[in-house]
C-alpha cells in the first residue's frame, strides 16, 4: 500500500494555471501540494509551448530584420543556422525558468510531487509510482494536449505535433502545415525563416478563423511571400509514406485552393497530391481530461472540458478547475487569472467571480495580431450597434522608421456612451501594445479618455491614441469617418 499524504489544497497540474494557484495559496498560508507530471513545474506553456515557440520566433524575427535591413543600406550575408546551439539556448531558457519555479515551490513550503495523478475517490488522488494524497480542496489545472486526426496516425517520424516541431531536429526542405491557426502560422513562420518551403492547408475560408479579417489580411499578404503555398477551404484526405522513399510523405488534398504565387481560379480543385519531407499537424488542442478518473467522482465534463461556474467551481463543490481543461480560450494568461481567482474564492474575504471584459489574445506571427474585448463580428452576432475608429500605420512616424507601415489599429466603442468595448491591432509589437487597451477597457475608459491621454512620440502606441482620436475627429494623421483625406 503506498504511503498517504494529507494536504489542505491539492493542485493537479503545474502549468501557468496550477503554479499560479499553488503559489498564491501557499503565500496565503494554505498547506498546499502541487502534483505535476514534469520533473519541474511550468506545464505546456513553459516546456513545450509559449516560451520555446517565442524563442524560435525571436530567431525568425532576427533573420527577417537582417534581410530587410538591405532597404536601409545594410547588407548581411545568408544566416548560418546552428541547430544544436539554437536548441541548447532554448533549453537553457526553459530550464532556468522551470528551476526558478521549483525554487518557488520550495521557498513557499509547497510539497511538489512528480507524477500523474488520478482520482481514487472524491478526496483522494493517487500518483503513479508515488504516494496517495488526500485533500480537502482540489484545483484541477491539467491543461490540454495536441489534437490529431486519424489519417496522421501512421507512425511516421516525419509527422510532427507542435511538441516535436519545437525541437527543430532538422530543417526539412518542404513542410506541410495542417491547420492555419495559432500554432500552424507561428511554427510555419519559424520553419520558413529557417529555410523550409512551407505550405499551409486550412480547411476554412480564412487563416486564423474567427479572428477579425481586417487584422488577418496584412498577415496573409506577408505570409504569401514567405510561404510556398497557402491552401484555404482545403482538407488533407490521405497521407502515406511510400516505402523506400527518400522523398517523404505523399499527401492528397480535397477542396478549393487559394495558392501563392499562382492563385488558382476560384472554385478550382487544389493539387490532388503532393510530397513533403515533413508534416506539422496543428489542428487544435483538446482538454487533457481523459484518464483522470473524473467519472469516479462525478465531476461533469462537456466535450472533454470540465464544467465550472463563474468561480471555477465544478459540480463537486470542493473541486475546482482552471485553464485549458476548463474551457476556451486556451491561453496561459487566462489560466493564471483563473488559478488566482479560485484561491481568492477560497481564502479571500470577498467572493469574486469571473468578470473579465478584455481577455487579450496574441498571435506571435510577423506581423503580430492582438485583440481584446468585443470584435466587430461579436457585435454583429449580438446585433449590437458599435462605432469603429481605424488608424492605418501608413501614417505612423514610428512605423515608417521601422519600415513597418503594414499595421492597423482599431478601437471599437459604444456609440451612445463612447465606452471602449474592444481593440484590435495588427503590426509589429501588437502583443505589447494591446496591454494599454486591456487597461482601458477594464477600467471603463472612453475613446475620449484614450484620445486625451498623451502618447509618446514617435512610438507605435500613438496608433491607439490616433484610432481613438479618429472617432472624435481629432486625429492629425488618421481619417475621420465620413471625411475625405486631405
Ligand atoms: P487553432 O484552433 O488555433 O487552429 C487550428 C486550425 O486548424 C483551425 O484554423 C482549423 O480550422 C484548422 N483545421 C482543423 N482541422 C483541419 C483539417 N482537417 N485540415 C485543415 N485544417 C484544419 O489550434 P492550434 O493552432 O493547434 O492551437 C491550439 C490552441 O493553442 C489555440 O487555440 C490557442 O488557444 C493555443 N495557442 C495559443 C498561442 C498564443 O497565444 N500565441 C500559440 C499557440 C497556441
Short mmCIF file of C-alpha atoms and ligand atoms in Angstrom, two decimals:
data_model
loop_
_atom_site.label_atom_id
_atom_site.label_comp_id
_atom_site.label_asym_id
_atom_site.label_seq_id
_atom_site.Cartn_x
_atom_site.Cartn_y
_atom_site.Cartn_z
CA UNK A 1 0.00 0.00 0.00
CA UNK A 2 1.55 3.37 -1.00
CA UNK A 3 2.04 6.00 1.68
CA UNK A 4 -0.83 8.52 2.07
CA UNK A 5 -0.11 12.22 2.45
CA UNK A 6 -2.73 14.68 3.68
CA UNK A 7 -2.99 18.20 2.34
CA UNK A 8 -5.45 21.05 2.63
CA UNK A 9 -5.16 22.09 -1.02
CA UNK A 10 -4.13 19.81 -3.82
CA UNK A 11 -3.30 21.42 -7.17
CA UNK A 12 -3.13 18.90 -10.00
CA UNK A 13 -1.08 20.30 -12.87
CA UNK A 14 1.87 22.69 -12.65
CA UNK A 15 1.35 24.94 -15.68
CA UNK A 16 0.53 28.68 -15.50
CA UNK A 17 -2.90 27.90 -14.00
CA UNK A 18 -1.66 25.40 -11.45
CA UNK A 19 1.51 27.06 -10.22
CA UNK A 20 -0.13 30.49 -10.03
CA UNK A 21 -2.83 28.97 -7.81
CA UNK A 22 -0.40 26.93 -5.70
CA UNK A 23 1.97 29.87 -5.15
CA UNK A 24 -0.78 32.28 -4.14
CA UNK A 25 -2.45 29.71 -1.88
CA UNK A 26 0.85 28.98 -0.11
CA UNK A 27 1.50 32.74 0.20
CA UNK A 28 -1.87 32.98 1.91
CA UNK A 29 -0.84 30.30 4.41
CA UNK A 30 -2.70 27.34 2.91
CA UNK A 31 -0.95 23.96 3.21
CA UNK A 32 -0.51 23.13 -0.48
CA UNK A 33 0.61 20.16 -2.56
CA UNK A 34 1.38 20.50 -6.27
CA UNK A 35 1.40 17.38 -8.44
CA UNK A 36 2.79 17.61 -11.96
CA UNK A 37 3.91 15.02 -14.48
CA UNK A 38 7.01 17.06 -15.42
CA UNK A 39 10.19 16.98 -13.34
CA UNK A 40 9.96 20.73 -12.93
CA UNK A 41 6.80 22.86 -12.99
CA UNK A 42 5.86 25.09 -15.92
CA UNK A 43 3.50 22.91 -17.94
CA UNK A 44 2.94 23.12 -21.67
CA UNK A 45 3.46 26.88 -21.83
CA UNK A 46 6.97 26.82 -20.40
CA UNK A 47 8.22 23.44 -21.61
CA UNK A 48 6.57 22.82 -24.99
CA UNK A 49 4.53 25.90 -25.83
CA UNK A 50 4.72 29.67 -25.41
CA UNK A 51 8.32 30.01 -24.26
CA UNK A 52 10.14 27.67 -26.68
CA UNK A 53 8.00 28.91 -29.57
CA UNK A 54 8.69 32.54 -28.78
CA UNK A 55 12.41 31.76 -28.57
CA UNK A 56 12.24 30.36 -32.10
CA UNK A 57 10.09 33.25 -33.28
CA UNK A 58 12.73 35.64 -31.94
CA UNK A 59 15.27 33.89 -34.17
CA UNK A 60 12.90 34.16 -37.14
CA UNK A 61 12.49 37.88 -36.43
CA UNK A 62 16.25 38.42 -36.36
CA UNK A 63 16.58 36.65 -39.72
CA UNK A 64 13.87 38.86 -41.23
CA UNK A 65 15.29 42.05 -39.69
CA UNK A 66 18.74 41.24 -41.11
CA UNK A 67 17.20 40.54 -44.52
CA UNK A 68 15.03 43.67 -44.54
CA UNK A 69 17.94 45.84 -43.37
CA UNK A 70 19.04 45.88 -47.02
CA UNK A 71 16.33 48.54 -47.54
CA UNK A 72 18.25 50.74 -45.10
CA UNK A 73 21.57 50.15 -46.84
CA UNK A 74 22.78 47.37 -44.56
CA UNK A 75 23.86 44.08 -46.11
CA UNK A 76 24.20 40.89 -44.09
CA UNK A 77 25.15 37.52 -45.50
CA UNK A 78 22.87 34.46 -45.54
CA UNK A 79 22.33 33.26 -41.97
CA UNK A 80 24.20 30.14 -40.88
CA UNK A 81 21.95 28.26 -38.50
CA UNK A 82 23.49 26.04 -35.84
CA UNK A 83 20.51 23.94 -34.77
CA UNK A 84 22.30 22.31 -31.83
CA UNK A 85 23.16 25.72 -30.41
CA UNK A 86 19.66 27.03 -31.06
CA UNK A 87 18.18 24.05 -29.18
CA UNK A 88 20.68 24.44 -26.35
CA UNK A 89 19.79 28.11 -25.95
CA UNK A 90 16.06 27.29 -25.92
CA UNK A 91 16.60 24.51 -23.38
CA UNK A 92 18.58 26.84 -21.16
CA UNK A 93 15.85 29.50 -21.20
CA UNK A 94 13.21 26.91 -20.29
CA UNK A 95 15.31 25.20 -17.64
CA UNK A 96 16.27 28.46 -15.94
CA UNK A 97 12.62 29.42 -15.66
CA UNK A 98 11.50 25.94 -14.58
CA UNK A 99 14.23 25.78 -11.93
CA UNK A 100 13.07 29.07 -10.51
CA UNK A 101 9.52 27.70 -10.33
CA UNK A 102 10.82 24.67 -8.47
CA UNK A 103 12.60 27.01 -6.07
CA UNK A 104 9.35 28.96 -5.77
CA UNK A 105 7.66 25.76 -4.55
CA UNK A 106 10.44 25.06 -2.07
CA UNK A 107 10.61 28.62 -0.73
CA UNK A 108 6.87 28.59 -0.14
CA UNK A 109 6.83 25.20 1.57
CA UNK A 110 4.73 23.62 -1.20
CA UNK A 111 5.03 19.82 -1.41
CA UNK A 112 5.94 19.14 -5.02
CA UNK A 113 5.24 15.63 -6.28
CA UNK A 114 6.31 14.41 -9.73
CA UNK A 115 3.89 12.02 -11.44
CA UNK A 116 0.45 11.66 -12.97
CA UNK A 117 -2.44 11.95 -10.57
CA UNK A 118 -5.73 10.13 -10.81
CA UNK A 119 -8.80 10.22 -8.58
CA UNK A 120 -9.34 7.25 -6.28
CA UNK A 121 -12.35 8.92 -4.65
CA UNK A 122 -13.57 12.49 -4.28
CA UNK A 123 -10.98 13.26 -1.54
CA UNK A 124 -8.03 11.17 -2.71
CA UNK A 125 -5.69 11.22 -5.69
CA UNK A 126 -3.13 8.54 -6.41
CA UNK A 127 0.13 9.37 -8.14
CA UNK A 128 1.62 6.75 -10.44
CA UNK A 129 4.76 5.43 -8.87
CA UNK A 130 4.20 7.69 -5.87
CA UNK A 131 2.02 8.33 -2.86
CA UNK A 132 -1.70 8.77 -2.40
CA UNK A 133 -2.71 12.29 -1.50
CA UNK A 134 -5.85 13.00 0.46
CA UNK A 135 -7.10 16.57 0.22
CA UNK A 136 -9.78 18.91 1.48
CA UNK A 137 -9.91 21.03 -1.69
CA UNK A 138 -8.59 20.34 -5.17
CA UNK A 139 -7.83 22.59 -8.14
CA UNK A 140 -7.59 20.75 -11.45
CA UNK A 141 -5.19 22.50 -13.83
CA UNK A 142 -4.32 19.61 -16.13
CA UNK A 143 -4.17 21.61 -19.36
CA UNK A 144 -4.58 20.33 -22.90
CA UNK A 145 -2.83 18.11 -25.43
CA UNK A 146 -2.47 18.42 -29.22
CA UNK A 147 -5.46 17.14 -31.17
CA UNK A 148 -4.79 14.95 -34.16
CA UNK A 149 -6.69 13.29 -36.99
CA UNK A 150 -6.78 9.53 -37.60
CA UNK A 151 -5.18 9.89 -41.05
CA UNK A 152 -1.96 11.15 -39.45
CA UNK A 153 -1.71 8.15 -37.17
CA UNK A 154 0.72 6.30 -39.46
CA UNK A 155 3.63 6.15 -37.02
CA UNK A 156 5.98 8.14 -39.19
CA UNK A 157 8.81 10.19 -37.71
CA UNK A 158 8.08 12.69 -40.49
CA UNK A 159 4.78 13.67 -38.84
CA UNK A 160 5.17 16.17 -36.05
CA UNK A 161 2.89 17.73 -33.49
CA UNK A 162 3.84 21.10 -32.01
CA UNK A 163 5.99 19.47 -29.32
CA UNK A 164 8.12 17.65 -31.91
CA UNK A 165 8.28 20.70 -34.19
CA UNK A 166 9.60 22.83 -31.34
CA UNK A 167 12.65 20.54 -31.07
CA UNK A 168 13.73 21.58 -34.60
CA UNK A 169 15.63 18.33 -35.14
CA UNK A 170 16.14 19.37 -38.76
CA UNK A 171 15.01 21.98 -41.25
CA UNK A 172 13.04 19.99 -43.83
CA UNK A 173 13.26 21.10 -47.44
CA UNK A 174 9.48 21.04 -47.60
CA UNK A 175 6.99 21.22 -44.74
CA UNK A 176 3.23 20.86 -44.89
CA UNK A 177 1.46 22.60 -42.02
CA UNK A 178 -2.02 21.25 -41.48
CA UNK A 179 -4.10 23.96 -39.79
CA UNK A 180 -3.82 27.70 -40.32
CA UNK A 181 -4.41 28.61 -36.68
CA UNK A 182 -2.13 30.00 -33.97
CA UNK A 183 0.34 27.11 -33.89
CA UNK A 184 0.39 26.44 -37.63
CA UNK A 185 1.19 30.04 -38.50
CA UNK A 186 3.66 30.64 -35.68
CA UNK A 187 5.67 27.47 -36.24
CA UNK A 188 5.21 27.61 -40.01
CA UNK A 189 6.80 31.08 -39.87
CA UNK A 190 9.75 29.72 -37.88
CA UNK A 191 10.46 26.91 -40.35
CA UNK A 192 10.02 29.24 -43.34
CA UNK A 193 12.56 31.65 -41.81
CA UNK A 194 14.98 28.77 -41.23
CA UNK A 195 14.71 27.81 -44.91
CA UNK A 196 11.87 25.28 -45.33
CA UNK A 197 9.42 25.63 -48.19
CA UNK A 198 6.22 25.80 -46.17
CA UNK A 199 2.73 25.00 -47.42
CA UNK A 200 -0.25 25.66 -45.15
CA UNK A 201 -3.51 23.83 -45.63
CA UNK A 202 -6.53 25.26 -43.80
CA UNK A 203 -10.00 23.78 -44.08
CA UNK A 204 -11.93 27.04 -43.51
CA UNK A 205 -12.04 30.03 -45.91
CA UNK A 206 -9.60 32.08 -43.79
CA UNK A 207 -6.35 31.82 -41.91
CA UNK A 208 -6.92 32.21 -38.18
CA UNK A 209 -10.66 31.53 -38.42
CA UNK A 210 -12.66 33.64 -36.00
CA UNK A 211 -10.07 36.45 -35.91
CA UNK A 212 -11.08 39.83 -37.37
CA UNK A 213 -10.37 39.57 -41.15
CA UNK A 214 -9.09 43.20 -41.19
CA UNK A 215 -6.33 42.07 -38.83
CA UNK A 216 -5.61 38.82 -40.67
CA UNK A 217 -5.34 40.43 -44.14
CA UNK A 218 -1.91 42.11 -43.70
CA UNK A 219 -0.54 38.90 -42.18
CA UNK A 220 -1.95 36.79 -45.01
CA UNK A 221 -0.32 39.15 -47.52
CA UNK A 222 3.06 38.85 -45.83
CA UNK A 223 2.85 35.07 -45.48
CA UNK A 224 2.04 34.75 -49.19
CA UNK A 225 5.55 35.98 -49.86
CA UNK A 226 7.14 33.76 -47.23
CA UNK A 227 5.23 30.51 -47.67
CA UNK A 228 5.30 28.35 -50.76
CA UNK A 229 1.52 27.89 -50.78
CA UNK A 230 -1.49 28.72 -48.66
CA UNK A 231 -4.43 26.45 -49.42
CA UNK A 232 -7.75 27.60 -47.95
CA UNK A 233 -11.03 25.66 -47.96
CA UNK A 234 -8.87 22.59 -48.32
CA UNK A 235 -8.54 19.39 -46.35
CA UNK A 236 -5.96 16.63 -46.32
CA UNK A 237 -7.72 13.41 -47.23
CA UNK A 238 -4.92 10.88 -47.20
CA UNK A 239 -1.30 10.63 -46.10
CA UNK A 240 1.08 7.84 -46.88
CA UNK A 241 4.77 7.22 -46.69
CA UNK A 242 5.84 5.35 -49.79
CA UNK A 243 8.19 2.52 -48.91
CA UNK A 244 11.86 3.07 -49.69
CA UNK A 245 11.10 6.68 -50.48
CA UNK A 246 13.58 9.33 -49.55
CA UNK A 247 11.09 11.91 -50.76
CA UNK A 248 8.92 11.90 -47.68
CA UNK A 249 5.19 11.75 -47.34
CA UNK A 250 2.62 11.81 -50.10
CA UNK A 251 -0.43 13.86 -49.25
CA UNK A 252 -3.76 14.03 -51.02
CA UNK A 253 -5.90 17.16 -50.80
CA UNK A 254 -9.51 17.94 -51.41
CA UNK A 255 -11.12 21.35 -51.77
CA UNK A 256 -10.73 24.75 -53.27
CA UNK A 257 -7.36 26.34 -53.09
CA UNK A 258 -6.12 29.82 -52.85
CA UNK A 259 -2.48 29.46 -53.61
CA UNK A 260 0.58 31.59 -53.97
CA UNK A 261 2.48 32.57 -56.03
CA UNK A 262 0.00 31.43 -58.72
CA UNK A 263 -3.55 31.56 -57.36
CA UNK A 264 -5.89 29.02 -58.85
CA UNK A 265 -9.12 30.34 -60.34
CA UNK A 266 -11.98 30.45 -57.84
CA UNK A 267 -13.51 27.06 -57.33
CA UNK A 268 -10.66 25.11 -58.90
CA UNK A 269 -9.58 21.97 -57.06
CA UNK A 270 -6.29 22.08 -55.21
CA UNK A 271 -3.45 19.86 -56.30
CA UNK A 272 -4.72 16.39 -55.76
CA UNK A 273 -1.41 15.14 -54.40
CA UNK A 274 2.00 16.43 -53.39
CA UNK A 275 5.05 15.24 -51.45
CA UNK A 276 6.51 16.80 -48.33
CA UNK A 277 9.56 15.94 -46.30
CA UNK A 278 7.69 16.58 -43.06
CA UNK A 279 4.22 17.45 -41.84
CA UNK A 280 3.24 19.51 -38.83
CA UNK A 281 -0.26 18.74 -37.60
CA UNK A 282 -1.70 21.81 -35.83
CA UNK A 283 -5.45 21.29 -35.92
CA UNK A 284 -6.15 22.43 -32.38
CA UNK A 285 -5.73 21.18 -28.83
CA UNK A 286 -8.06 19.17 -26.64
CA UNK A 287 -8.54 19.17 -22.88
CA UNK A 288 -6.34 16.67 -21.07
CA UNK A 289 -9.18 15.18 -19.04
CA UNK A 290 -9.22 11.52 -20.10
CA UNK A 291 -7.78 9.05 -17.60
CA UNK A 292 -8.21 11.34 -14.59
CA UNK A 293 -10.97 9.24 -13.08
CA UNK A 294 -13.38 12.20 -13.19
CA UNK A 295 -16.27 9.79 -13.68
CA UNK A 296 -15.40 8.18 -10.33
CA UNK A 297 -16.02 11.44 -8.50
CA UNK A 298 -18.89 12.62 -10.66
CA UNK A 299 -17.21 15.79 -12.00
CA UNK A 300 -19.20 16.88 -15.03
CA UNK A 301 -17.44 17.21 -18.36
CA UNK A 302 -18.68 18.64 -21.67
CA UNK A 303 -16.79 17.90 -24.93
CA UNK A 304 -13.86 16.97 -22.70
CA UNK A 305 -13.84 20.32 -20.87
CA UNK A 306 -14.55 20.31 -17.12
CA UNK A 307 -17.72 22.29 -16.45
CA UNK A 308 -17.37 25.10 -13.91
CA UNK A 309 -19.34 28.06 -12.62
CA UNK A 310 -18.07 31.65 -12.62
CA UNK A 311 -15.87 30.89 -9.61
CA UNK A 312 -14.40 27.92 -11.50
CA UNK A 313 -16.07 25.51 -9.09
CA UNK A 314 -17.19 22.20 -10.57
CA UNK A 315 -20.45 20.47 -9.71
CA UNK A 316 -18.47 18.76 -6.88
CA UNK A 317 -18.18 21.76 -4.54
CA UNK A 318 -14.66 21.15 -3.17
CA UNK A 319 -13.19 20.58 -6.65
CA UNK A 320 -12.30 23.49 -8.96
CA UNK A 321 -10.89 23.56 -12.49
CA UNK A 322 -8.84 26.24 -14.25
CA UNK A 323 -7.01 26.80 -17.53
CA UNK A 324 -7.26 24.84 -20.78
CA UNK A 325 -9.06 21.89 -19.13
CA UNK A 326 -11.84 24.24 -18.01
CA UNK A 327 -12.67 25.75 -21.40
CA UNK A 328 -11.68 28.18 -24.12
CA UNK A 329 -9.78 30.31 -24.75
CA UNK A 330 -6.77 28.07 -24.20
CA UNK A 331 -4.37 30.80 -23.16
CA UNK A 332 -1.76 30.79 -20.41
CA UNK A 333 -2.75 34.19 -19.00
CA UNK A 334 -6.38 33.11 -18.78
CA UNK A 335 -5.27 30.03 -16.80
CA UNK A 336 -3.18 32.08 -14.35
CA UNK A 337 -6.01 34.51 -13.80
CA UNK A 338 -8.42 31.68 -13.09
CA UNK A 339 -5.94 29.98 -10.73
CA UNK A 340 -5.63 33.14 -8.66
CA UNK A 341 -9.38 33.72 -8.79
CA UNK A 342 -10.01 30.30 -7.21
CA UNK A 343 -7.52 31.00 -4.41
CA UNK A 344 -9.26 34.32 -3.83
CA UNK A 345 -12.58 32.45 -3.62
CA UNK A 346 -11.05 30.03 -1.10
CA UNK A 347 -9.13 32.47 1.08
CA UNK A 348 -10.36 35.99 0.39
CA UNK A 349 -12.89 37.91 2.42
CA UNK A 350 -14.92 38.64 -0.67
CA UNK A 351 -16.34 36.08 -3.09
CA UNK A 352 -15.14 37.12 -6.53
CA UNK A 353 -16.25 35.52 -9.75
CA UNK A 354 -15.10 35.63 -13.37
CA UNK A 355 -15.69 39.15 -14.64
CA UNK A 356 -13.23 39.73 -17.47
CA UNK A 357 -14.26 42.12 -20.24
CA UNK A 358 -10.99 42.20 -22.11
CA UNK A 359 -9.16 38.87 -22.40
CA UNK A 360 -6.18 39.61 -24.64
CA UNK A 361 -5.12 37.20 -27.37
CA UNK A 362 -1.89 37.46 -29.32
CA UNK A 363 -0.71 35.59 -32.40
CA UNK A 364 3.08 35.97 -32.47
CA UNK A 365 3.48 35.97 -36.22
CA UNK A 366 5.08 38.72 -38.31
CA UNK A 367 3.16 40.99 -38.23
CA UNK A 368 1.72 40.15 -34.83
CA UNK A 369 -2.02 40.18 -34.29
CA UNK A 370 -3.55 41.10 -30.95
CA UNK A 371 -7.02 41.89 -29.78
CA UNK A 372 -9.14 42.14 -26.65
CA UNK A 373 -12.77 42.72 -25.75
CA UNK A 374 -15.54 42.88 -28.33
CA UNK A 375 -14.82 42.37 -32.01
CA UNK A 376 -16.93 43.69 -34.89
CA UNK A 377 -18.03 40.12 -35.60
CA UNK A 378 -19.13 39.73 -31.95
CA UNK A 379 -21.10 42.99 -32.24
CA UNK A 380 -22.80 41.75 -35.41
CA UNK A 381 -23.70 38.43 -33.77
CA UNK A 382 -25.12 40.28 -30.77
CA UNK A 383 -26.95 42.75 -33.01
CA UNK A 384 -25.12 45.49 -31.15
CA UNK A 385 -24.53 48.92 -32.60
CA UNK A 386 -20.87 49.97 -32.46
CA UNK A 387 -18.62 52.70 -33.84
CA UNK A 388 -15.15 51.84 -35.09
CA UNK A 389 -12.10 54.08 -35.32
CA UNK A 390 -9.39 52.73 -37.60
CA UNK A 391 -5.84 54.04 -37.82
CA UNK A 392 -3.61 52.70 -40.56
CA UNK A 393 0.08 52.58 -39.76
CA UNK A 394 1.00 54.16 -43.09
CA UNK A 395 0.58 57.44 -41.19
CA UNK A 396 2.66 56.42 -38.16
CA UNK A 397 6.09 58.03 -37.91
CA UNK A 398 7.47 55.20 -35.78
CA UNK A 399 6.15 52.52 -38.14
CA UNK A 400 7.80 54.40 -41.04
CA UNK A 401 11.18 54.48 -39.29
CA UNK A 402 10.92 50.72 -38.72
CA UNK A 403 9.81 50.03 -42.29
CA UNK A 404 6.63 48.59 -40.81
CA UNK A 405 3.74 50.55 -42.28
CA UNK A 406 1.78 47.31 -42.72
CA UNK A 407 -0.11 47.67 -39.43
CA UNK A 408 -3.57 48.78 -38.45
CA UNK A 409 -5.16 49.65 -35.10
CA UNK A 410 -8.90 49.75 -34.49
CA UNK A 411 -10.87 50.87 -31.49
CA UNK A 412 -14.49 49.75 -31.11
CA UNK A 413 -16.81 51.84 -28.94
CA UNK A 414 -20.40 52.02 -27.80
CA UNK A 415 -21.76 54.98 -29.83
CA UNK A 416 -24.11 56.01 -27.00
CA UNK A 417 -21.51 56.20 -24.23
CA UNK A 418 -18.18 56.34 -26.11
CA UNK A 419 -17.03 53.49 -23.85
CA UNK A 420 -14.32 51.31 -25.37
CA UNK A 421 -15.59 47.78 -25.98
CA UNK A 422 -12.78 46.24 -27.98
CA UNK A 423 -9.43 46.91 -29.62
CA UNK A 424 -7.68 45.03 -32.42
CA UNK A 425 -4.15 45.56 -33.67
CA UNK A 426 -2.08 44.03 -36.43
CA UNK A 427 1.52 45.12 -36.73
CA UNK A 428 4.98 44.86 -35.26
CA UNK A 429 4.78 44.62 -31.48
CA UNK A 430 0.96 44.32 -31.40
CA UNK A 431 1.27 41.88 -28.50
CA UNK A 432 2.96 44.52 -26.34
CA UNK A 433 0.64 47.33 -27.46
CA UNK A 434 -2.58 45.52 -26.59
CA UNK A 435 -1.91 45.85 -22.84
CA UNK A 436 -2.93 49.54 -22.93
CA UNK A 437 -6.25 48.53 -24.47
CA UNK A 438 -6.83 45.90 -21.77
CA UNK A 439 -6.39 48.53 -19.05
CA UNK A 440 -8.61 51.00 -20.91
CA UNK A 441 -11.46 48.51 -21.27
CA UNK A 442 -11.22 47.02 -17.79
CA UNK A 443 -11.23 50.48 -16.21
CA UNK A 444 -14.24 51.57 -18.26
CA UNK A 445 -12.39 54.23 -20.27
CA UNK A 446 -13.96 56.04 -23.19
CA UNK A 447 -12.37 56.74 -26.57
CA UNK A 448 -12.16 60.39 -25.45
CA UNK A 449 -10.08 59.27 -22.43
CA UNK A 450 -7.70 57.42 -24.73
CA UNK A 451 -7.56 60.31 -27.18
CA UNK A 452 -6.82 62.83 -24.43
CA UNK A 453 -4.00 60.76 -22.92
CA UNK A 454 -0.72 61.95 -24.40
CA UNK A 455 1.06 59.09 -26.14
CA UNK A 456 4.84 59.36 -26.50
CA UNK A 457 6.14 60.29 -29.95
CA UNK A 458 7.39 58.62 -32.04
CA UNK A 459 6.05 55.27 -30.82
CA UNK A 460 3.63 52.68 -32.11
CA UNK A 461 1.49 53.32 -29.02
CA UNK A 462 0.37 56.53 -30.75
CA UNK A 463 -1.64 54.36 -33.13
CA UNK A 464 -4.02 53.51 -30.28
CA UNK A 465 -4.42 57.17 -29.36
CA UNK A 466 -4.93 58.09 -33.02
CA UNK A 467 -7.54 55.37 -33.58
CA UNK A 468 -9.44 56.82 -30.60
CA UNK A 469 -8.91 60.36 -31.98
CA UNK A 470 -10.36 59.24 -35.31
CA UNK A 471 -13.65 58.59 -33.50
CA UNK A 472 -13.68 62.18 -32.25
CA UNK A 473 -12.41 63.88 -35.40
CA UNK A 474 -9.19 64.79 -33.59
CA UNK A 475 -6.65 62.67 -35.41
CA UNK A 476 -3.82 64.54 -37.11
CA UNK A 477 -2.87 61.56 -39.27
CA UNK A 478 -5.91 59.31 -39.49
CA UNK A 479 -9.08 59.58 -41.50
CA UNK A 480 -12.17 60.73 -39.62
CA UNK A 481 -15.16 58.57 -40.63
CA UNK A 482 -17.18 60.30 -43.34
CA UNK A 483 -14.43 62.89 -44.05
CA UNK A 484 -12.17 62.90 -47.08
CA UNK A 485 -8.42 62.57 -46.59
CA UNK A 486 -6.90 65.95 -47.47
P1 LIG B 1 -6.28 26.59 -33.63
O1 LIG B 1 -7.65 26.26 -33.22
O2 LIG B 1 -5.76 27.96 -33.43
O3 LIG B 1 -6.10 26.26 -35.19
C1 LIG B 1 -6.38 25.02 -35.74
C2 LIG B 1 -6.68 25.25 -37.21
O4 LIG B 1 -6.75 24.00 -37.86
C3 LIG B 1 -8.02 25.93 -37.44
O5 LIG B 1 -7.82 27.03 -38.29
C4 LIG B 1 -8.87 24.84 -38.10
O6 LIG B 1 -9.82 25.35 -38.99
C5 LIG B 1 -7.80 24.03 -38.79
N1 LIG B 1 -8.15 22.64 -39.08
C6 LIG B 1 -8.78 21.77 -38.27
N2 LIG B 1 -8.91 20.57 -38.88
C7 LIG B 1 -8.32 20.70 -40.11
C8 LIG B 1 -8.13 19.83 -41.22
N3 LIG B 1 -8.55 18.58 -41.20
N4 LIG B 1 -7.48 20.30 -42.32
C9 LIG B 1 -7.05 21.59 -42.36
N5 LIG B 1 -7.23 22.45 -41.34
C10 LIG B 1 -7.84 22.02 -40.22
O7 LIG B 1 -5.36 25.49 -32.93
P2 LIG B 1 -3.78 25.39 -32.81
O8 LIG B 1 -3.12 26.31 -33.76
O9 LIG B 1 -3.46 23.94 -32.89
O10 LIG B 1 -3.54 25.90 -31.34
C11 LIG B 1 -4.22 25.30 -30.24
C12 LIG B 1 -4.51 26.29 -29.17
O11 LIG B 1 -3.30 26.63 -28.52
C13 LIG B 1 -5.10 27.58 -29.70
O12 LIG B 1 -6.49 27.57 -29.69
C14 LIG B 1 -4.56 28.59 -28.75
O13 LIG B 1 -5.50 28.83 -27.75
C15 LIG B 1 -3.34 27.96 -28.13
N6 LIG B 1 -2.15 28.66 -28.62
C16 LIG B 1 -2.01 29.97 -28.33
C17 LIG B 1 -0.91 30.63 -28.80
C18 LIG B 1 -0.75 32.08 -28.48
O14 LIG B 1 -1.38 32.54 -27.53
N7 LIG B 1 0.04 32.81 -29.23
C19 LIG B 1 0.02 30.00 -29.60
C20 LIG B 1 -0.16 28.66 -29.89
C21 LIG B 1 -1.26 28.01 -29.39
#
